């Protein structure tokens, strides 16, 4: 095997030296789930004062409630003690910087690759997407009244989270 991940594995050895979560269960102890963006500026637990073990975090491009994120929310509500779900898109998100076609062009310009029919789900209309995702969860027969669903926006320049819906 190549050495590509060696630095990270070495860091993991140091991490494991002081690991204190052995035997810990996988429930959301604060009753919280969050769907947010994959953006590297976002620290989901820290932004709402939670720690490891408190919440289920699902990260997608743009913080959209994709099919997999929806599955996570459903399992969270029924099996993992989730009672509140936050949907958290953010300011200056690349997925809200243009349409799929525009992002496809950016990929083409960056690497020359053609992404073909791959659906990205990008849209400049972040608030409409948020409303649609909140509605999807609130109206879903397997979530509905079992959890309170809120739509938010996270400001990557101030760290502030604001509820919109
Ligand atoms: Zn983003």
Coordinates of C-alpha atoms and ligand atoms in Angstrom, one line a residue, residues 37-39 41-42 60-63 89-96 126, ligand 1:
X37 CA -23.1 21.5 4.2
X38 CA -19.8 19.7 3.7
X39 CA -18.1 23.1 3.8
X41 CA -15.6 26.2 7.5
X42 CA -18.5 24.6 9.4
X60 CA -24.2 17.1 2.1
X61 CA -23.2 19.5 -0.6
X62 CA -25.1 22.7 0.2
X63 CA -26.7 21.2 3.3
X89 CA -27.3 25.9 4.8
X90 CA -24.7 28.7 5.0
X91 CA -23.5 32.0 3.5
X92 CA -21.0 32.0 0.7
X93 CA -21.8 28.4 -0.2
X94 CA -20.4 27.1 -3.5
X95 CA -23.6 25.2 -4.1
X96 CA -25.6 28.4 -4.0
X126 CA -31.0 29.0 -1.2
Ligands
LIG1 ZN1 -21.7 24.9 1.3

